[in-house]
Amino acid sequence: MPDSRAIGFIYPDHAAEDDYPLAERMLGDGTRLAVEHIYGTDLHAVEELLDLGSPERLTQGAQLLSRHQPSAVVWACTSGSFVYGWEGAREQVASLSEAAGGLPASSTSFAFVHAARALGLRRVAVAASYPDDVAKLFVEFLAAGGIDVVGMSSADIDTAAEVGRLSPEEVVELVAERNRGDADALLVPDTAMRTVALVEAMEQRLGKPVLTANQVTVWEGLRLTGAVRDVAGLGALFNGKVA
């Protein structure tokens, strides 16, 4: 029997998964954010990402999550979902839902689109940690979801492990340096980057909403279960207004 207070997240390898217990504490209402890991290469390269997000791996993740009895499951990986393209990512989520016994399912890539729509954003900039060729696939995914990307810059970091080792100061600078004045918001698409504790500081510095991968992934899980609400410290997305 699913636990209405539990949401399951399939997280690839290890990098910034501690953002989830932090977010759970910030929610502070008894919601459980259960994380289970699947493993593959952490290289930001198309073929490796297609393998990482394969039905076989996500089925394994769904099986691992079953002990938590979640009421929804989310593939907590941006690049391992948008690399499939819009329709491929839809099929990926449908397959994940089936593997999870019919539970509502989504992925971080769709979370970005849903979050941008929820805030009424139309023109965004992307501050990607990935190599340029992978980052461009995220831009294409956003465009398929009706989100206009007015600027994209990539930090050309090859692996998730390297991203996970960035200090808070390095994360804030990476994001701030890639801001665009003509963008309504800045999107930061890598669940390997620790950002949950930094969202509000980044929004205050830039004067606009900042959507980050782990932040929107948590929000998406709440959306799937009908439990989205105002939460202090998690940025404009969690207070329903532009920063």
PDB file of C-alpha atoms in Angstrom:
ATOM      1  CA  MET A   1       0.000   0.000   0.000  1.00  0.00           C
ATOM      2  CA  PRO A   2       1.583   3.336  -1.018  1.00  0.00           C
ATOM      3  CA  ASP A   3       2.438   5.752   1.778  1.00  0.00           C
ATOM      4  CA  SER A   4       0.913   9.127   0.901  1.00  0.00           C
ATOM      5  CA  ARG A   5       3.746  10.889   2.740  1.00  0.00           C
ATOM      6  CA  ALA A   6       6.541   9.133   0.838  1.00  0.00           C
ATOM      7  CA  ILE A   7       7.990  10.121  -2.548  1.00  0.00           C
ATOM      8  CA  GLY A   8      10.642   7.992  -4.238  1.00  0.00           C
ATOM      9  CA  PHE A   9      13.647   9.304  -6.149  1.00  0.00           C
ATOM     10  CA  ILE A  10      15.985   7.262  -8.323  1.00  0.00           C
ATOM     11  CA  TYR A  11      19.371   8.949  -8.142  1.00  0.00           C
ATOM     12  CA  PRO A  12      22.314   8.032 -10.408  1.00  0.00           C
ATOM     13  CA  ASP A  13      25.563   7.081  -8.642  1.00  0.00           C
ATOM     14  CA  HIS A  14      26.640   9.509  -5.893  1.00  0.00           C
ATOM     15  CA  ALA A  15      27.298  13.240  -5.993  1.00  0.00           C
ATOM     16  CA  ALA A  16      24.721  15.572  -4.418  1.00  0.00           C
ATOM     17  CA  GLU A  17      22.101  13.174  -3.065  1.00  0.00           C
ATOM     18  CA  ASP A  18      22.383  14.871   0.342  1.00  0.00           C
ATOM     19  CA  ASP A  19      20.221  17.648  -1.148  1.00  0.00           C
ATOM     20  CA  TYR A  20      17.223  15.327  -0.605  1.00  0.00           C
ATOM     21  CA  PRO A  21      17.445  14.812   3.165  1.00  0.00           C
ATOM     22  CA  LEU A  22      18.151  18.539   3.410  1.00  0.00           C
ATOM     23  CA  ALA A  23      14.991  19.304   1.437  1.00  0.00           C
ATOM     24  CA  GLU A  24      13.077  16.825   3.596  1.00  0.00           C
ATOM     25  CA  ARG A  25      14.137  18.730   6.706  1.00  0.00           C
ATOM     26  CA  MET A  26      13.182  22.033   5.091  1.00  0.00           C
ATOM     27  CA  LEU A  27       9.723  20.686   4.229  1.00  0.00           C
ATOM     28  CA  GLY A  28       9.378  19.778   7.900  1.00  0.00           C
ATOM     29  CA  ASP A  29       5.913  18.233   7.626  1.00  0.00           C
ATOM     30  CA  GLY A  30       6.683  14.529   7.773  1.00  0.00           C
ATOM     31  CA  THR A  31       7.016  14.075   4.016  1.00  0.00           C
ATOM     32  CA  ARG A  32       9.637  11.395   3.286  1.00  0.00           C
ATOM     33  CA  LEU A  33      11.937  11.854   0.328  1.00  0.00           C
ATOM     34  CA  ALA A  34      13.258   8.330  -0.203  1.00  0.00           C
ATOM     35  CA  VAL A  35      16.360   7.998  -2.397  1.00  0.00           C
ATOM     36  CA  GLU A  36      17.696   4.848  -4.010  1.00  0.00           C
ATOM     37  CA  HIS A  37      20.714   4.659  -6.318  1.00  0.00           C
ATOM     38  CA  ILE A  38      21.376   3.091  -9.672  1.00  0.00           C
ATOM     39  CA  TYR A  39      24.856   2.874 -11.114  1.00  0.00           C
ATOM     40  CA  GLY A  40      26.506   3.449 -14.453  1.00  0.00           C
ATOM     41  CA  THR A  41      29.220   5.707 -15.780  1.00  0.00           C
ATOM     42  CA  ASP A  42      28.921   9.299 -14.592  1.00  0.00           C
ATOM     43  CA  LEU A  43      30.327  10.686 -17.832  1.00  0.00           C
ATOM     44  CA  HIS A  44      28.365  13.539 -19.396  1.00  0.00           C
ATOM     45  CA  ALA A  45      28.303  11.966 -22.853  1.00  0.00           C
ATOM     46  CA  VAL A  46      25.309  10.992 -24.970  1.00  0.00           C
ATOM     47  CA  GLU A  47      25.827   7.231 -25.266  1.00  0.00           C
ATOM     48  CA  GLU A  48      26.648   6.842 -21.598  1.00  0.00           C
ATOM     49  CA  LEU A  49      23.601   8.924 -20.616  1.00  0.00           C
ATOM     50  CA  LEU A  50      21.301   6.842 -22.817  1.00  0.00           C
ATOM     51  CA  ASP A  51      22.553   3.760 -21.001  1.00  0.00           C
ATOM     52  CA  LEU A  52      22.151   5.401 -17.594  1.00  0.00           C
ATOM     53  CA  GLY A  53      18.488   6.188 -18.255  1.00  0.00           C
ATOM     54  CA  SER A  54      17.658   2.860 -19.865  1.00  0.00           C
ATOM     55  CA  PRO A  55      14.457   0.982 -18.935  1.00  0.00           C
ATOM     56  CA  GLU A  56      16.518  -1.779 -17.334  1.00  0.00           C
ATOM     57  CA  ARG A  57      18.282   0.586 -14.955  1.00  0.00           C
ATOM     58  CA  LEU A  58      15.134   2.511 -14.041  1.00  0.00           C
ATOM     59  CA  THR A  59      13.243  -0.724 -13.450  1.00  0.00           C
ATOM     60  CA  GLN A  60      15.977  -1.666 -11.006  1.00  0.00           C
ATOM     61  CA  GLY A  61      15.561   1.703  -9.308  1.00  0.00           C
ATOM     62  CA  ALA A  62      11.797   1.266  -9.048  1.00  0.00           C
ATOM     63  CA  GLN A  63      12.314  -2.136  -7.465  1.00  0.00           C
ATOM     64  CA  LEU A  64      14.700  -0.664  -4.904  1.00  0.00           C
ATOM     65  CA  LEU A  65      12.201   2.075  -4.060  1.00  0.00           C
ATOM     66  CA  SER A  66       9.362  -0.376  -3.493  1.00  0.00           C
ATOM     67  CA  ARG A  67      10.440  -1.002   0.121  1.00  0.00           C
ATOM     68  CA  HIS A  68       9.656   2.664   0.874  1.00  0.00           C
ATOM     69  CA  GLN A  69       6.099   2.285  -0.489  1.00  0.00           C
ATOM     70  CA  PRO A  70       6.222   5.659  -2.277  1.00  0.00           C
ATOM     71  CA  SER A  71       3.122   7.327  -3.690  1.00  0.00           C
ATOM     72  CA  ALA A  72       5.095   8.633  -6.714  1.00  0.00           C
ATOM     73  CA  VAL A  73       8.523   8.106  -8.263  1.00  0.00           C
ATOM     74  CA  VAL A  74      10.867  10.535  -9.996  1.00  0.00           C
ATOM     75  CA  TRP A  75      13.983   9.830 -12.069  1.00  0.00           C
ATOM     76  CA  ALA A  76      16.302  12.354 -10.428  1.00  0.00           C
ATOM     77  CA  CYS A  77      18.546  12.923 -13.409  1.00  0.00           C
ATOM     78  CA  THR A  78      18.295  15.700 -15.966  1.00  0.00           C
ATOM     79  CA  SER A  79      20.783  14.611 -18.607  1.00  0.00           C
ATOM     80  CA  GLY A  80      19.700  10.969 -18.342  1.00  0.00           C
ATOM     81  CA  SER A  81      16.197  12.035 -19.356  1.00  0.00           C
ATOM     82  CA  PHE A  82      16.462  14.947 -21.818  1.00  0.00           C
ATOM     83  CA  VAL A  83      19.070  13.033 -23.838  1.00  0.00           C
ATOM     84  CA  TYR A  84      16.156  10.892 -25.061  1.00  0.00           C
ATOM     85  CA  GLY A  85      14.336  13.894 -26.535  1.00  0.00           C
ATOM     86  CA  TRP A  86      10.781  14.916 -25.642  1.00  0.00           C
ATOM     87  CA  GLU A  87       8.957  11.827 -26.893  1.00  0.00           C
ATOM     88  CA  GLY A  88      11.671   9.463 -25.724  1.00  0.00           C
ATOM     89  CA  ALA A  89      11.560  11.027 -22.261  1.00  0.00           C
ATOM     90  CA  ARG A  90       7.774  10.599 -22.209  1.00  0.00           C
ATOM     91  CA  GLU A  91       8.230   6.921 -23.011  1.00  0.00           C
ATOM     92  CA  GLN A  92      10.903   6.693 -20.311  1.00  0.00           C
ATOM     93  CA  VAL A  93       8.501   8.069 -17.691  1.00  0.00           C
ATOM     94  CA  ALA A  94       5.682   5.787 -18.845  1.00  0.00           C
ATOM     95  CA  SER A  95       8.009   2.802 -18.540  1.00  0.00           C
ATOM     96  CA  LEU A  96       9.085   3.927 -15.071  1.00  0.00           C
ATOM     97  CA  SER A  97       5.460   4.252 -13.965  1.00  0.00           C
ATOM     98  CA  GLU A  98       4.759   0.737 -15.193  1.00  0.00           C
ATOM     99  CA  ALA A  99       7.830  -0.613 -13.392  1.00  0.00           C
ATOM    100  CA  ALA A 100       6.613   1.099 -10.209  1.00  0.00           C
ATOM    101  CA  GLY A 101       3.242  -0.623 -10.358  1.00  0.00           C
ATOM    102  CA  GLY A 102       1.372   2.206 -12.020  1.00  0.00           C
ATOM    103  CA  LEU A 103       2.467   4.984  -9.660  1.00  0.00           C
ATOM    104  CA  PRO A 104       2.668   8.548 -10.983  1.00  0.00           C
ATOM    105  CA  ALA A 105       6.159   9.103 -12.399  1.00  0.00           C
ATOM    106  CA  SER A 106       8.257  11.882 -13.875  1.00  0.00           C
ATOM    107  CA  SER A 107      11.851  13.005 -14.359  1.00  0.00           C
ATOM    108  CA  THR A 108      13.950  16.059 -13.646  1.00  0.00           C
ATOM    109  CA  SER A 109      13.751  17.225 -17.261  1.00  0.00           C
ATOM    110  CA  PHE A 110       9.957  17.363 -17.140  1.00  0.00           C
ATOM    111  CA  ALA A 111      10.206  18.925 -13.685  1.00  0.00           C
ATOM    112  CA  PHE A 112      12.017  21.912 -15.200  1.00  0.00           C
ATOM    113  CA  VAL A 113       9.300  22.415 -17.801  1.00  0.00           C
ATOM    114  CA  HIS A 114       6.471  22.033 -15.292  1.00  0.00           C
ATOM    115  CA  ALA A 115       8.186  24.372 -12.815  1.00  0.00           C
ATOM    116  CA  ALA A 116       8.794  27.036 -15.479  1.00  0.00           C
ATOM    117  CA  ARG A 117       5.152  26.862 -16.500  1.00  0.00           C
ATOM    118  CA  ALA A 118       4.017  27.079 -12.877  1.00  0.00           C
ATOM    119  CA  LEU A 119       5.943  30.337 -12.485  1.00  0.00           C
ATOM    120  CA  GLY A 120       4.724  31.672 -15.825  1.00  0.00           C
ATOM    121  CA  LEU A 121       8.259  31.817 -17.220  1.00  0.00           C
ATOM    122  CA  ARG A 122       8.668  32.115 -20.973  1.00  0.00           C
ATOM    123  CA  ARG A 123      12.237  33.311 -21.505  1.00  0.00           C
ATOM    124  CA  VAL A 124      15.009  31.608 -19.573  1.00  0.00           C
ATOM    125  CA  ALA A 125      18.780  31.261 -19.569  1.00  0.00           C
ATOM    126  CA  VAL A 126      20.575  27.985 -18.898  1.00  0.00           C
ATOM    127  CA  ALA A 127      23.699  27.671 -16.764  1.00  0.00           C
ATOM    128  CA  ALA A 128      24.824  24.138 -17.566  1.00  0.00           C
ATOM    129  CA  SER A 129      27.694  22.218 -16.044  1.00  0.00           C
ATOM    130  CA  TYR A 130      27.755  19.799 -18.991  1.00  0.00           C
ATOM    131  CA  PRO A 131      29.857  19.828 -22.149  1.00  0.00           C
ATOM    132  CA  ASP A 132      28.310  21.980 -24.862  1.00  0.00           C
ATOM    133  CA  ASP A 133      26.865  19.162 -26.992  1.00  0.00           C
ATOM    134  CA  VAL A 134      24.942  17.732 -24.042  1.00  0.00           C
ATOM    135  CA  ALA A 135      23.780  21.166 -22.848  1.00  0.00           C
ATOM    136  CA  LYS A 136      22.315  21.880 -26.298  1.00  0.00           C
ATOM    137  CA  LEU A 137      20.087  18.814 -25.956  1.00  0.00           C
ATOM    138  CA  PHE A 138      18.598  20.347 -22.792  1.00  0.00           C
ATOM    139  CA  VAL A 139      17.875  23.550 -24.699  1.00  0.00           C
ATOM    140  CA  GLU A 140      16.107  21.506 -27.377  1.00  0.00           C
ATOM    141  CA  PHE A 141      14.073  19.709 -24.710  1.00  0.00           C
ATOM    142  CA  LEU A 142      12.972  22.989 -23.148  1.00  0.00           C
ATOM    143  CA  ALA A 143      11.995  24.331 -26.565  1.00  0.00           C
ATOM    144  CA  ALA A 144       9.841  21.245 -27.148  1.00  0.00           C
ATOM    145  CA  GLY A 145       8.118  22.111 -23.874  1.00  0.00           C
ATOM    146  CA  GLY A 146       7.396  25.659 -25.018  1.00  0.00           C
ATOM    147  CA  ILE A 147      10.189  27.340 -23.033  1.00  0.00           C
ATOM    148  CA  ASP A 148      12.234  29.943 -24.938  1.00  0.00           C
ATOM    149  CA  VAL A 149      15.939  29.775 -24.056  1.00  0.00           C
ATOM    150  CA  VAL A 150      17.503  33.173 -24.698  1.00  0.00           C
ATOM    151  CA  GLY A 151      20.987  32.105 -23.664  1.00  0.00           C
ATOM    152  CA  MET A 152      22.899  28.950 -22.808  1.00  0.00           C
ATOM    153  CA  SER A 153      26.411  28.557 -21.495  1.00  0.00           C
ATOM    154  CA  SER A 154      28.174  25.368 -20.471  1.00  0.00           C
ATOM    155  CA  ALA A 155      30.974  24.812 -17.963  1.00  0.00           C
ATOM    156  CA  ASP A 156      32.236  21.791 -19.914  1.00  0.00           C
ATOM    157  CA  ILE A 157      32.592  19.541 -16.856  1.00  0.00           C
ATOM    158  CA  ASP A 158      32.939  15.942 -17.991  1.00  0.00           C
ATOM    159  CA  THR A 159      31.660  13.950 -15.006  1.00  0.00           C
ATOM    160  CA  ALA A 160      29.029  14.158 -12.285  1.00  0.00           C
ATOM    161  CA  ALA A 161      31.687  13.441  -9.654  1.00  0.00           C
ATOM    162  CA  GLU A 162      33.539  16.628 -10.619  1.00  0.00           C
ATOM    163  CA  VAL A 163      30.334  18.640 -10.352  1.00  0.00           C
ATOM    164  CA  GLY A 164      29.634  17.160  -6.931  1.00  0.00           C
ATOM    165  CA  ARG A 165      33.003  18.379  -5.673  1.00  0.00           C
ATOM    166  CA  LEU A 166      32.263  22.041  -6.441  1.00  0.00           C
ATOM    167  CA  SER A 167      32.223  24.201  -3.322  1.00  0.00           C
ATOM    168  CA  PRO A 168      29.142  26.322  -2.524  1.00  0.00           C
ATOM    169  CA  GLU A 169      31.101  29.411  -3.574  1.00  0.00           C
ATOM    170  CA  GLU A 170      32.049  27.810  -6.886  1.00  0.00           C
ATOM    171  CA  VAL A 171      28.440  26.815  -7.554  1.00  0.00           C
ATOM    172  CA  VAL A 172      27.153  30.335  -6.908  1.00  0.00           C
ATOM    173  CA  GLU A 173      29.827  31.858  -9.138  1.00  0.00           C
ATOM    174  CA  LEU A 174      29.220  29.330 -11.927  1.00  0.00           C
ATOM    175  CA  VAL A 175      25.543  30.264 -11.908  1.00  0.00           C
ATOM    176  CA  ALA A 176      25.938  34.031 -11.467  1.00  0.00           C
ATOM    177  CA  GLU A 177      28.465  34.317 -14.269  1.00  0.00           C
ATOM    178  CA  ARG A 178      25.969  32.788 -16.684  1.00  0.00           C
ATOM    179  CA  ASN A 179      23.052  35.091 -15.937  1.00  0.00           C
ATOM    180  CA  ARG A 180      21.332  36.926 -18.780  1.00  0.00           C
ATOM    181  CA  GLY A 181      19.580  40.238 -18.243  1.00  0.00           C
ATOM    182  CA  ASP A 182      16.886  39.399 -20.791  1.00  0.00           C
ATOM    183  CA  ALA A 183      15.959  36.114 -19.099  1.00  0.00           C
ATOM    184  CA  ASP A 184      13.017  35.762 -16.701  1.00  0.00           C
ATOM    185  CA  ALA A 185      14.883  33.070 -14.785  1.00  0.00           C
ATOM    186  CA  LEU A 186      18.049  31.015 -14.729  1.00  0.00           C
ATOM    187  CA  LEU A 187      17.919  27.211 -14.996  1.00  0.00           C
ATOM    188  CA  VAL A 188      20.702  25.039 -13.555  1.00  0.00           C
ATOM    189  CA  PRO A 189      20.252  21.477 -14.862  1.00  0.00           C
ATOM    190  CA  ASP A 190      22.434  19.005 -12.995  1.00  0.00           C
ATOM    191  CA  THR A 191      21.332  16.854 -10.045  1.00  0.00           C
ATOM    192  CA  ALA A 192      25.030  16.244  -9.310  1.00  0.00           C
ATOM    193  CA  MET A 193      25.293  19.875  -8.154  1.00  0.00           C
ATOM    194  CA  ARG A 194      24.420  20.746  -4.550  1.00  0.00           C
ATOM    195  CA  THR A 195      22.025  23.675  -4.820  1.00  0.00           C
ATOM    196  CA  VAL A 196      19.119  23.237  -2.390  1.00  0.00           C
ATOM    197  CA  ALA A 197      20.845  25.280   0.325  1.00  0.00           C
ATOM    198  CA  LEU A 198      21.905  27.939  -2.194  1.00  0.00           C
ATOM    199  CA  VAL A 199      18.748  28.718  -4.169  1.00  0.00           C
ATOM    200  CA  GLU A 200      17.608  31.722  -2.178  1.00  0.00           C
ATOM    201  CA  ALA A 201      21.088  33.253  -2.055  1.00  0.00           C
ATOM    202  CA  MET A 202      21.367  32.904  -5.833  1.00  0.00           C
ATOM    203  CA  GLU A 203      17.928  34.436  -6.364  1.00  0.00           C
ATOM    204  CA  GLN A 204      18.765  37.382  -4.131  1.00  0.00           C
ATOM    205  CA  ARG A 205      22.016  37.952  -5.999  1.00  0.00           C
ATOM    206  CA  LEU A 206      20.417  37.729  -9.468  1.00  0.00           C
ATOM    207  CA  GLY A 207      17.069  39.294  -8.640  1.00  0.00           C
ATOM    208  CA  LYS A 208      15.105  36.567 -10.439  1.00  0.00           C
ATOM    209  CA  PRO A 209      13.968  32.975  -9.945  1.00  0.00           C
ATOM    210  CA  VAL A 210      16.633  30.288 -10.104  1.00  0.00           C
ATOM    211  CA  LEU A 211      15.481  26.756 -10.856  1.00  0.00           C
ATOM    212  CA  THR A 212      17.961  24.031  -9.977  1.00  0.00           C
ATOM    213  CA  ALA A 213      17.830  20.329 -10.696  1.00  0.00           C
ATOM    214  CA  ASN A 214      17.383  18.908  -7.197  1.00  0.00           C
ATOM    215  CA  GLN A 215      15.026  21.730  -6.203  1.00  0.00           C
ATOM    216  CA  VAL A 216      12.664  21.149  -9.148  1.00  0.00           C
ATOM    217  CA  THR A 217      12.911  17.365  -8.721  1.00  0.00           C
ATOM    218  CA  VAL A 218      11.633  17.605  -5.148  1.00  0.00           C
ATOM    219  CA  TRP A 219       8.909  20.020  -6.278  1.00  0.00           C
ATOM    220  CA  GLU A 220       7.901  17.611  -9.052  1.00  0.00           C
ATOM    221  CA  GLY A 221       7.496  14.786  -6.575  1.00  0.00           C
ATOM    222  CA  LEU A 222       5.254  16.991  -4.467  1.00  0.00           C
ATOM    223  CA  ARG A 223       3.308  18.019  -7.566  1.00  0.00           C
ATOM    224  CA  LEU A 224       2.699  14.398  -8.506  1.00  0.00           C
ATOM    225  CA  THR A 225       1.237  13.717  -5.061  1.00  0.00           C
ATOM    226  CA  GLY A 226      -0.773  16.940  -4.863  1.00  0.00           C
ATOM    227  CA  ALA A 227       1.312  18.201  -1.965  1.00  0.00           C
ATOM    228  CA  VAL A 228       2.932  21.368  -3.372  1.00  0.00           C
ATOM    229  CA  ARG A 229       2.884  24.154  -0.811  1.00  0.00           C
ATOM    230  CA  ASP A 230       4.839  27.195   0.307  1.00  0.00           C
ATOM    231  CA  VAL A 231       8.172  26.289   1.877  1.00  0.00           C
ATOM    232  CA  ALA A 232      10.630  28.822   3.267  1.00  0.00           C
ATOM    233  CA  GLY A 233      14.180  28.705   1.947  1.00  0.00           C
ATOM    234  CA  LEU A 234      13.561  26.878  -1.329  1.00  0.00           C
ATOM    235  CA  GLY A 235      13.152  29.869  -3.605  1.00  0.00           C
ATOM    236  CA  ALA A 236      10.447  31.398  -5.779  1.00  0.00           C
ATOM    237  CA  LEU A 237       9.252  28.003  -6.978  1.00  0.00           C
ATOM    238  CA  PHE A 238       8.159  27.148  -3.452  1.00  0.00           C
ATOM    239  CA  ASN A 239       6.524  30.472  -2.648  1.00  0.00           C
ATOM    240  CA  GLY A 240       4.706  30.873  -5.931  1.00  0.00           C
ATOM    241  CA  LYS A 241       5.999  34.293  -6.808  1.00  0.00           C
ATOM    242  CA  VAL A 242       8.797  35.869  -8.803  1.00  0.00           C
ATOM    243  CA  ALA A 243      11.846  36.716  -6.692  1.00  0.00           C
TER     244      ALA A 243
END
